XYZ file of C-alpha atoms in Angstrom:
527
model
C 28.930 140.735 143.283
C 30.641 142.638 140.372
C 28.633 142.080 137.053
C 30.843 140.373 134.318
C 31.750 142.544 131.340
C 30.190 141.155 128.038
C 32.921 139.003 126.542
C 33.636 140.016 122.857
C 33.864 136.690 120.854
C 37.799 136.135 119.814
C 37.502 134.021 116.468
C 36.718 136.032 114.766
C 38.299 138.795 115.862
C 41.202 137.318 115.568
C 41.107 136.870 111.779
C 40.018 140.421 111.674
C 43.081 142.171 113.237
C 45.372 141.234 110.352
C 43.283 143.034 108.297
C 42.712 145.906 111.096
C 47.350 145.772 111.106
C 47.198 145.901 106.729
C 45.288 148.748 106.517
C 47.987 150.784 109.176
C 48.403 153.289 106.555
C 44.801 153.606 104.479
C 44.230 157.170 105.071
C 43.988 160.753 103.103
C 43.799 159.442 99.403
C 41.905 161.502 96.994
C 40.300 160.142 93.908
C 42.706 160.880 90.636
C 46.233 160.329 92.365
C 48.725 161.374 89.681
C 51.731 158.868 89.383
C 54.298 160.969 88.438
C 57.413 160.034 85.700
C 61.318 162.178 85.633
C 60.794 165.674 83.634
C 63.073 167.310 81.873
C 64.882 170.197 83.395
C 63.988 172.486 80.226
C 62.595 175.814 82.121
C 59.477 175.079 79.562
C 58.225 172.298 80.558
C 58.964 172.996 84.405
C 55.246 174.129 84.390
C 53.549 172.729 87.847
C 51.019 170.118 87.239
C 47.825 171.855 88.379
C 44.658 169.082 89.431
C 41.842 169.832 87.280
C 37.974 170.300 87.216
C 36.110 169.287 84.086
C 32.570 170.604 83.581
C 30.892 169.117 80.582
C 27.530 169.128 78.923
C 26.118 166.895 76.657
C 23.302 168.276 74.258
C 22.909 171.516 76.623
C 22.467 169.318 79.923
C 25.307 169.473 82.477
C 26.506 166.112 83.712
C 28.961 165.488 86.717
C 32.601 166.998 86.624
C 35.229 165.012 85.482
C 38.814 165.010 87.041
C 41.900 165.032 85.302
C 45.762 166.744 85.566
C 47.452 169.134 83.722
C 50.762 168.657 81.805
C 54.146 169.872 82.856
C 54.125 172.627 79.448
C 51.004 174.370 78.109
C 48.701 177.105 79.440
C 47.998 177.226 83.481
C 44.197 177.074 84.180
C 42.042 179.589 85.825
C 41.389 178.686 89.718
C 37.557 179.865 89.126
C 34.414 178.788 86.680
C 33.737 182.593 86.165
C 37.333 182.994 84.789
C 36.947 179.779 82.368
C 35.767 179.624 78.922
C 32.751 177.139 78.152
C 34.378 175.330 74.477
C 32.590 172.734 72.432
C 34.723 169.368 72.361
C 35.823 167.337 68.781
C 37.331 164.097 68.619
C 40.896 164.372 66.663
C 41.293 162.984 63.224
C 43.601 160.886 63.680
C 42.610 160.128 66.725
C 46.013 159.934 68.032
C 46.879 163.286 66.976
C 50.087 162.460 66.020
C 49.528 163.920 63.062
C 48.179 166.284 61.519
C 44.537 166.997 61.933
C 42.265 166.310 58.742
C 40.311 169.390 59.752
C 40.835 173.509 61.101
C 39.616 174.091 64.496
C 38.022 177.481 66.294
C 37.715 177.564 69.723
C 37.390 173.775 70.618
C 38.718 171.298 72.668
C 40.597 168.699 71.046
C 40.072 164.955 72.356
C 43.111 162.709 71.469
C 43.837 158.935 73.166
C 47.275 157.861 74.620
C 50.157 156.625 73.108
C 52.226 156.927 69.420
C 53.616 159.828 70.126
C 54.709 162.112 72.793
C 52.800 164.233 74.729
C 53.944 167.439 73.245
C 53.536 166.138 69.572
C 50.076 166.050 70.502
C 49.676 169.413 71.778
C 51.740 171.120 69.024
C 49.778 169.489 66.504
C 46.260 170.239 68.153
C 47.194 173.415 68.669
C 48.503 174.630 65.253
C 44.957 172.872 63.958
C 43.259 175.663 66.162
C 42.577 173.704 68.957
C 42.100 175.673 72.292
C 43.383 172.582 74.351
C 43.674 169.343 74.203
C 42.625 166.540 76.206
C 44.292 163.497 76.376
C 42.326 160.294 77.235
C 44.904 157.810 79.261
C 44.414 154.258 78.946
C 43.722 153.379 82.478
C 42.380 154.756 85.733
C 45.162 156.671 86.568
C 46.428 159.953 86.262
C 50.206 160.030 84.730
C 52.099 163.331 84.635
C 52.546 164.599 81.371
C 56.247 165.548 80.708
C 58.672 166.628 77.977
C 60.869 164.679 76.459
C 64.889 165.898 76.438
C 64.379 166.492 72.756
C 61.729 168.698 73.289
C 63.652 171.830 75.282
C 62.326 174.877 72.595
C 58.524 173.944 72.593
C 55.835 177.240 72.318
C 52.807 175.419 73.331
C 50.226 178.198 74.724
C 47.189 176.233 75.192
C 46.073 173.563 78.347
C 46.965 170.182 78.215
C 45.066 167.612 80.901
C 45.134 164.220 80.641
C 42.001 162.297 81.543
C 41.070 158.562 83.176
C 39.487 155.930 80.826
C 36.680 156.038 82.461
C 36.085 159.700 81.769
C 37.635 159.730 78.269
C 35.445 156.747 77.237
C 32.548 158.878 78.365
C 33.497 161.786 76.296
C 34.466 160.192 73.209
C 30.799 157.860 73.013
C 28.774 161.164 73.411
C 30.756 162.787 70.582
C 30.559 160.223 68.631
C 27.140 159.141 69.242
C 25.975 163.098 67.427
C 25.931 164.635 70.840
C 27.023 168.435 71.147
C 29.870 168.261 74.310
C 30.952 171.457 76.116
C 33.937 171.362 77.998
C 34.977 173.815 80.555
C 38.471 173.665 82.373
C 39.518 174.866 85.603
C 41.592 174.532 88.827
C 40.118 175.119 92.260
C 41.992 175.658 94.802
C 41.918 173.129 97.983
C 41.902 174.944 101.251
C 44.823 174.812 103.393
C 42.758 173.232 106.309
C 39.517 171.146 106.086
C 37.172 171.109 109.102
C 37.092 166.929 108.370
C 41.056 166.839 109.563
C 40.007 167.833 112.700
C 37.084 165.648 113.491
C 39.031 162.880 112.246
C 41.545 163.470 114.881
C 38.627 164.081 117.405
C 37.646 160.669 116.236
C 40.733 158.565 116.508
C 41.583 160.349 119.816
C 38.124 159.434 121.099
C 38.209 155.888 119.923
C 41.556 155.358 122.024
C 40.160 157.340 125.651
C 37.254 155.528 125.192
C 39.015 152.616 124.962
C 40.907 153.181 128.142
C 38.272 154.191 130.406
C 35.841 151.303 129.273
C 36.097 148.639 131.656
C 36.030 151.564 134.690
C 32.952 153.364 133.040
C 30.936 150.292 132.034
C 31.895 147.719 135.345
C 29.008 148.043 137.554
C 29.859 146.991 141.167
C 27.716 146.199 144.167
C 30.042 144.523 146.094
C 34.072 144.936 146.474
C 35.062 142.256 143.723
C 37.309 139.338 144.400
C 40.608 139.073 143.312
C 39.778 135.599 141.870
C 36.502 137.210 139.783
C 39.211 139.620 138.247
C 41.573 137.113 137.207
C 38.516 134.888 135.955
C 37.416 138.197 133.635
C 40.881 138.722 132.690
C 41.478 135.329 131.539
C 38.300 135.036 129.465
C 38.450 139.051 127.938
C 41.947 140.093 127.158
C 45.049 138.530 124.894
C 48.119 139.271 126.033
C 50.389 139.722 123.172
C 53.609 138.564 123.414
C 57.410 139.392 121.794
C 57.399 136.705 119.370
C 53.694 137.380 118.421
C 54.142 140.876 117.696
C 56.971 139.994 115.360
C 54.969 136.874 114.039
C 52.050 139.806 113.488
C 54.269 142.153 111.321
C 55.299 139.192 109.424
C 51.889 137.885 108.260
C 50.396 141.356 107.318
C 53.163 142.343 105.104
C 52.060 138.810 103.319
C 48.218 140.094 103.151
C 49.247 143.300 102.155
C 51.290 141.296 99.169
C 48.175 138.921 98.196
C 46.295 142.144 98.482
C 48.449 143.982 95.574
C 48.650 141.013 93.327
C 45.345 139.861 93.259
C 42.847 143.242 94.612
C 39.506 142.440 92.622
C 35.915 143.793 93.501
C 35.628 140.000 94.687
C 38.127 140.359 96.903
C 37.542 143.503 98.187
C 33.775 142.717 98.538
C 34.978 139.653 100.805
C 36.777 142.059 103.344
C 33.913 144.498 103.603
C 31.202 141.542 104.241
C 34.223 140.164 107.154
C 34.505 144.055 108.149
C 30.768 144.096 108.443
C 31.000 140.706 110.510
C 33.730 141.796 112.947
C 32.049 145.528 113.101
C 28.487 143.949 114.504
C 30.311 141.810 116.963
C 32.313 145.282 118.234
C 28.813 146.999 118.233
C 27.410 144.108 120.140
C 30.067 144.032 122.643
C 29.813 147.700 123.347
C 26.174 148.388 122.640
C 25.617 145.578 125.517
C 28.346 146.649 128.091
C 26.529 150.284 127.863
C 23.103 148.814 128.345
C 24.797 146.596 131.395
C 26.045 149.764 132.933
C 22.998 151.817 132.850
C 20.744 148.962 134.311
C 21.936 146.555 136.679
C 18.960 144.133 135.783
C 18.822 144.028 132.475
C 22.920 142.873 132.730
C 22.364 140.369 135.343
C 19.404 138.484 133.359
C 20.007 135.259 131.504
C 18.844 132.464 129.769
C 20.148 128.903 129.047
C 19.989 127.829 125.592
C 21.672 124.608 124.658
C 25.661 124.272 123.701
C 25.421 127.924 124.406
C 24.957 127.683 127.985
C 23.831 130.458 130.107
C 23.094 133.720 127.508
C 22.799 137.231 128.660
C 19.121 138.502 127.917
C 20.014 141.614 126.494
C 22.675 140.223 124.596
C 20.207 138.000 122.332
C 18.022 141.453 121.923
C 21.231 143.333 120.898
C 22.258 140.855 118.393
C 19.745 141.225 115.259
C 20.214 144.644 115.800
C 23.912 144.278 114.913
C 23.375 142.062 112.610
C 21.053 144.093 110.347
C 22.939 147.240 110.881
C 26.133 145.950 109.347
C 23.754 144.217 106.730
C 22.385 147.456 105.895
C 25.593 148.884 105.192
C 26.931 146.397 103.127
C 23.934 146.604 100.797
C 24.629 150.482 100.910
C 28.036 150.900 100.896
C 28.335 153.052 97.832
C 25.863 155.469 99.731
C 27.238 159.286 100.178
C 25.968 158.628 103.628
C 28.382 154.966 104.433
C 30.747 156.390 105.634
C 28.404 156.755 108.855
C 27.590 153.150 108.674
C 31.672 152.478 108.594
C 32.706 154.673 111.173
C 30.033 153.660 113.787
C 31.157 149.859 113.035
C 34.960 150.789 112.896
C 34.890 152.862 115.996
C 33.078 149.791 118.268
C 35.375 147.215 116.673
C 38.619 149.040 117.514
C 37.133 149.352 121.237
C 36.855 146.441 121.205
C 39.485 145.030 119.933
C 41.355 147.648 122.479
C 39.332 145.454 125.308
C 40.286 141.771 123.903
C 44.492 142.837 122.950
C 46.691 143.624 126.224
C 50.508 144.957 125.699
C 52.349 143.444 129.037
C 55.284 145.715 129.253
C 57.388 148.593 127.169
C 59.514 145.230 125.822
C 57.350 144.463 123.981
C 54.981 147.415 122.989
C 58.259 148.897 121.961
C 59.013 145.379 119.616
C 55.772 145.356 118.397
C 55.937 149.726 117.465
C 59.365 149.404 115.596
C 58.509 146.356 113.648
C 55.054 148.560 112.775
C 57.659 151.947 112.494
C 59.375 150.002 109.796
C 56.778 148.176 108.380
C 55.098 152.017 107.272
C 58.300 153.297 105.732
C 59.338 149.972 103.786
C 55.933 149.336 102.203
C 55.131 153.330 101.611
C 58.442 154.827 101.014
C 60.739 151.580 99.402
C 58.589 149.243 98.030
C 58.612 151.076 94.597
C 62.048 149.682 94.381
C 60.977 145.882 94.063
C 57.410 146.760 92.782
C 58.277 149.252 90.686
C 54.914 151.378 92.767
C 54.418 151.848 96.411
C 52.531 148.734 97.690
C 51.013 150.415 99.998
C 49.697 153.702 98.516
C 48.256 151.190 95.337
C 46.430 148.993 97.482
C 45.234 152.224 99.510
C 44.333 153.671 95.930
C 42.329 150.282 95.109
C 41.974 151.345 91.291
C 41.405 147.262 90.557
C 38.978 146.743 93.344
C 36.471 148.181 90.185
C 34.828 150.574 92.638
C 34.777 148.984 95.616
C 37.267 150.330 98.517
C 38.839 148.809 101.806
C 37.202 149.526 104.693
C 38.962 149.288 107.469
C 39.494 153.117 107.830
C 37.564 155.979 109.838
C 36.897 158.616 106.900
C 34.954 161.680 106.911
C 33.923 164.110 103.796
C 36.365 166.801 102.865
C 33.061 168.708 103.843
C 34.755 172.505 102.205
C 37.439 170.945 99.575
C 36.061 171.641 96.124
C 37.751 168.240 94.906
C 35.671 166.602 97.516
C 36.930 162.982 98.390
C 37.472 161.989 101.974
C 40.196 161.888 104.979
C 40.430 159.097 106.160
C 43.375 157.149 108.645
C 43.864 153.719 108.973
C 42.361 151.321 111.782
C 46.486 150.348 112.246
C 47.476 154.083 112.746
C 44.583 154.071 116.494
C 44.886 150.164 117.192
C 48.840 150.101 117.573
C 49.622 153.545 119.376
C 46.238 153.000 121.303
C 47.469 149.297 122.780
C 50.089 151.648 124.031
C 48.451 154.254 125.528
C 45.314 152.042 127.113
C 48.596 150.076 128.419
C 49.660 153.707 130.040
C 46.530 154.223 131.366
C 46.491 150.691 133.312
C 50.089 151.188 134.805
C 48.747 154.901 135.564
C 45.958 153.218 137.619
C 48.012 150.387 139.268
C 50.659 152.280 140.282
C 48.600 155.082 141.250
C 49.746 157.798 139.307
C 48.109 161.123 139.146
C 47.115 162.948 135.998
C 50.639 164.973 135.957
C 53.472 162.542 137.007
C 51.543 159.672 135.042
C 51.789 158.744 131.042
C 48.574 158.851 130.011
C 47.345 162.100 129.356
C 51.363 162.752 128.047
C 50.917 160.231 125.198
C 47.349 161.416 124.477
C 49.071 164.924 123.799
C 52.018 163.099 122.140
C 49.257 161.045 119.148
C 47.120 163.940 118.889
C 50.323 165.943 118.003
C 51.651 163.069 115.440
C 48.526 162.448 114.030
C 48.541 166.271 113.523
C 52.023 166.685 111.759
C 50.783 163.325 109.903
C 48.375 165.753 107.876
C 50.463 168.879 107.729
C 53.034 166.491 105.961
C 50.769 165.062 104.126
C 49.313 168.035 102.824
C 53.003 169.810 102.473
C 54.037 166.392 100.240
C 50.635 167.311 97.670
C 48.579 164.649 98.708
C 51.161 162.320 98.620
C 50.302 158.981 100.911
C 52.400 159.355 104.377
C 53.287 156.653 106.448
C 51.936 157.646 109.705
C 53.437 155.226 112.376
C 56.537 157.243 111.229
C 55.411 160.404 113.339
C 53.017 158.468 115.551
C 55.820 156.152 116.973
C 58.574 159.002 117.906
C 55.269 160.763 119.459
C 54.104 157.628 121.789
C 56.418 155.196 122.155
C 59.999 157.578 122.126
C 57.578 160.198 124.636
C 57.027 156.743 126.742
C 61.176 155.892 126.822
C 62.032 159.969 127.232
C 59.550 160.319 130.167
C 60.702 156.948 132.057
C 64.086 157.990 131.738
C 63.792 161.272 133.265
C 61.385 159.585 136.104
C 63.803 156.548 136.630
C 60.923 154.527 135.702
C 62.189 152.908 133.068
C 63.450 149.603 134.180
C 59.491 149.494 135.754
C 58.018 149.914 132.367
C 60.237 147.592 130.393
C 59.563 144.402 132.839
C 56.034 145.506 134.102
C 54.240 142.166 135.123
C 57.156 140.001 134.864
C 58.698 140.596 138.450
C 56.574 139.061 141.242
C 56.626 142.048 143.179
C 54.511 144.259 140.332
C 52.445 141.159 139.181
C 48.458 142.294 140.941
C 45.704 139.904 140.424
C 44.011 139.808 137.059
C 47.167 141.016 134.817
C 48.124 137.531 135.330
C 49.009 135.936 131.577
């Protein structure tokens, strides 16, 4: 007798892909993206914009760096603290700076607000004052590159311009003006050109996917040679097979979410999908935590209880389940922890196992229906949604400036452990759930068809995602930071290796109708 693998509950689940699909792209955003506007071609103000770190004390005490960008014109900043000067900070008078200053400055750090005038009005101004920059407070969250305007081609400004978030500027501006002595040091770190986090991130997504594939095989326990009819029984009640028009149908609705997402992202909102993350992540822990303990003791699987409407209960399963339950309790309540990211990847990881167990691709048709639509899905809302929205959808919603703090979490992410900017990697549950339904698909026909580890596709298109997910990041960090769509490397990479290898074995015509021809249906891959 074969012991039954814990059956995830689908519901639930179900609701929860959309959101797993949405978030195909969440991954490598920094905190102070810069939205960037046209510059003028003038050889002065073709300055690179340089990120920048702003130490500040109030009243001698150091408080936490603030982030900000340089301008396109002005003075580049030092890369070290040891090379930076330590200035005291003075509101301007007008506060604009548009004009000019009521008062001569030595040495100090000018802090001006937004708007009235342009960018290198300000600076000119502060500067011939005496200012020794000038910091300009921006009247939301986000960063906007400072440019020139066409007028301004014969500008001499020799002193650092950065432009601040609200937030920060606010920050400044009450301490000032509250009596408080400010300090302001500038200066531009250098990121490294490869953070340790990239590669366990990889490690992770990678891991999440074999695991995935070897589940059922590593966590079935058999004592007897099971039945062809206690397969198909399993199969029926465990997997989903998704079909052509549902993979279309798929695509369809979560370009909708990601829509509602852009037009009306709140903390409420936001808050709502972490406390459904937290929901679907406990009922992935359960399902794995419980077809581990089922595996590793063949009595503790095989005891149950009957409780009513419920019917016959697994023992361990009821133990397991306040567990679960306060673990993804605990990390809603401590989400803004440095540590939750822990919390989120442990509940992230079991869910997309999960979800890996309950979602079955039939065939090539339509994995490779269900890729493309995905393929173009990336590119359209990354890459050409500015030019309805006027902003890439996707990168905004990524960003989650209105979520007021609160971010999306269905993403893996990891520290940027040795990046002085800190911030996280991080890759989208989409960007492991749609190449892995692939790959755990390659591993089954593998299997069935008894393929060895050479002539078979599984360890191919494990090579072929870790290599997309890699150039993914190189791009990523070749493009500045800039959010890449990565089903547009991880697609070519899986899928395309699938097509190229089939082609050259003559397998191709197997793949495409795999489980529609009587002759290759087995039991239990029955729809």
């Amino acid at each position: 007798m074969r012991i039954p693998r814990s059956s995830p509950p689908l519901p639930l689940l179900h609701v929860a892909l959309i959101f797993l699909f949405t978030s195909s792209h969440l991954k490598g955003f920094a905190a102070g993206d810069a939205s960037q506007e046209s510059a003028s071609t003038s050889p002065v103000c073709n300055v690179t914009s340089q990120d920048v770190k702003i130490k500040n004390w109030v009243n001698g005490d150091e408080s936490a760096s603030l982030d900000g960008l340089s301008a396109r014109f002005g003075a580049s900043l030092p890369t070290s603290v040891s090379k930076a000067l330590r200035l005291p900070a003075i509101l301007a008078n007008p506060f604009n700076s548009c004009n000019n200053l009521s008062f001569k400055l030595s040495n100090s750090f000018v802090v001006a607000k937004r708007g009235d005038c342009t960018y290198a009005t300000k600076a000119q101004i502060a500067e011939s004052s005496g200012g020794a920059g000038l910091l300009v407070i921006n009247d939301d969250e986000d960063l906007t590159e400072m440019v020139c305007t066409n007028n301004e081609t014969r500008l001499n400004i020799t002193i650092p311009v950065v432009m601040v978030p609200k937030s920060a500027g606010d920050y400044l501006r009450g301490s000032i003006s509250s009596g408080g002595k400010v300090d302001i040091l500038l200066y531009s770190p250098t990121r490294p050109i490869l953070d340790i986090s990239v590669v366990f991130l990889v490690l992770m997504a990678v891991g999440t996917i074999v695991s995935a594939s070897f589940w059922d095989e590593f966590t079935a326990h058999e004592q007897d040679q099971p039945s062809a009819e206690t397969n198909q029984e399993d199969s029926v009640k465990n997997t989903l097979k998704i079909k052509a028009v549902g993979a279309i149908a798929f695509v369809i609705v979560a370009s909708g979410f990601l829509v509602v997402l852009f037009f009306f992202m709140s903390s409420s909102f936001v808050f709502a999908l972490n406390v459904i993350f937290s929901l679907a992540g406990s009922q992935g822990m359960h399902f794995c935590i419980v077809s581990l303990i089922s595996r590793a003791s063949k009595r503790c699987g095989q005891m149950k209880i009957n409780i009513p409407i419920l019917g016959k209960v697994s023992v361990i399963a009821i133990v397991v389940l306040p567990f679960c339950i306060a673990f993804s309790i605990i990390w809603v309540g401590n989400r803004h922890s440095p540590h939750a990211w822990i919390g989120q990847d442990i509940l992230g990881i079991t869910l997309m196992i999960t979800v890996l167990q309950v979602l079955e691709l039939p065939n090539i048709k339509v994995a490779s229906i269900l890729l493309c639509c995905a393929f173009f899905y990336d590119i359209f809302w990354v890459f050409l949604s500015p030019l309805i929205f006027h902003q890439s959808v996707m990168i905004a919603v990524a960003t989650g400036h209105k979520a007021g703090g609160e971010s999306i979490p269905m993403l893996l992410k990891i520290p940027r452990f040795f990046d002085p900017w800190g911030g996280y990697q991080m890759i989208g549950f989409g960007d492991i759930i749609l190449p892995g339904l692939l790959i755990v698909f390659s591993h089954r026909f593998d299997k069935l068809t008894k393929k060895g580890i050479s002539n078979g596709y599984f360890l191919w298109l494990i090579f072929g995602y870790t290599f997309g997910l890699s150039v993914t990041y190189l791009v990523f960090y070749l493009m500045n930071g800039h959010g890449q769509p990565a089903l547009l490397y991880l697609v070519p990479c899986t899928l395309g290796l699938t097509v190229v290898l089939g082609g050259i074995r003559g397998e191709i015509r197997d793949l495409w109708s795999y489980g529609e021809t009587p002759s290759k249906v087995v039991p239990g891959e029955q729809a």
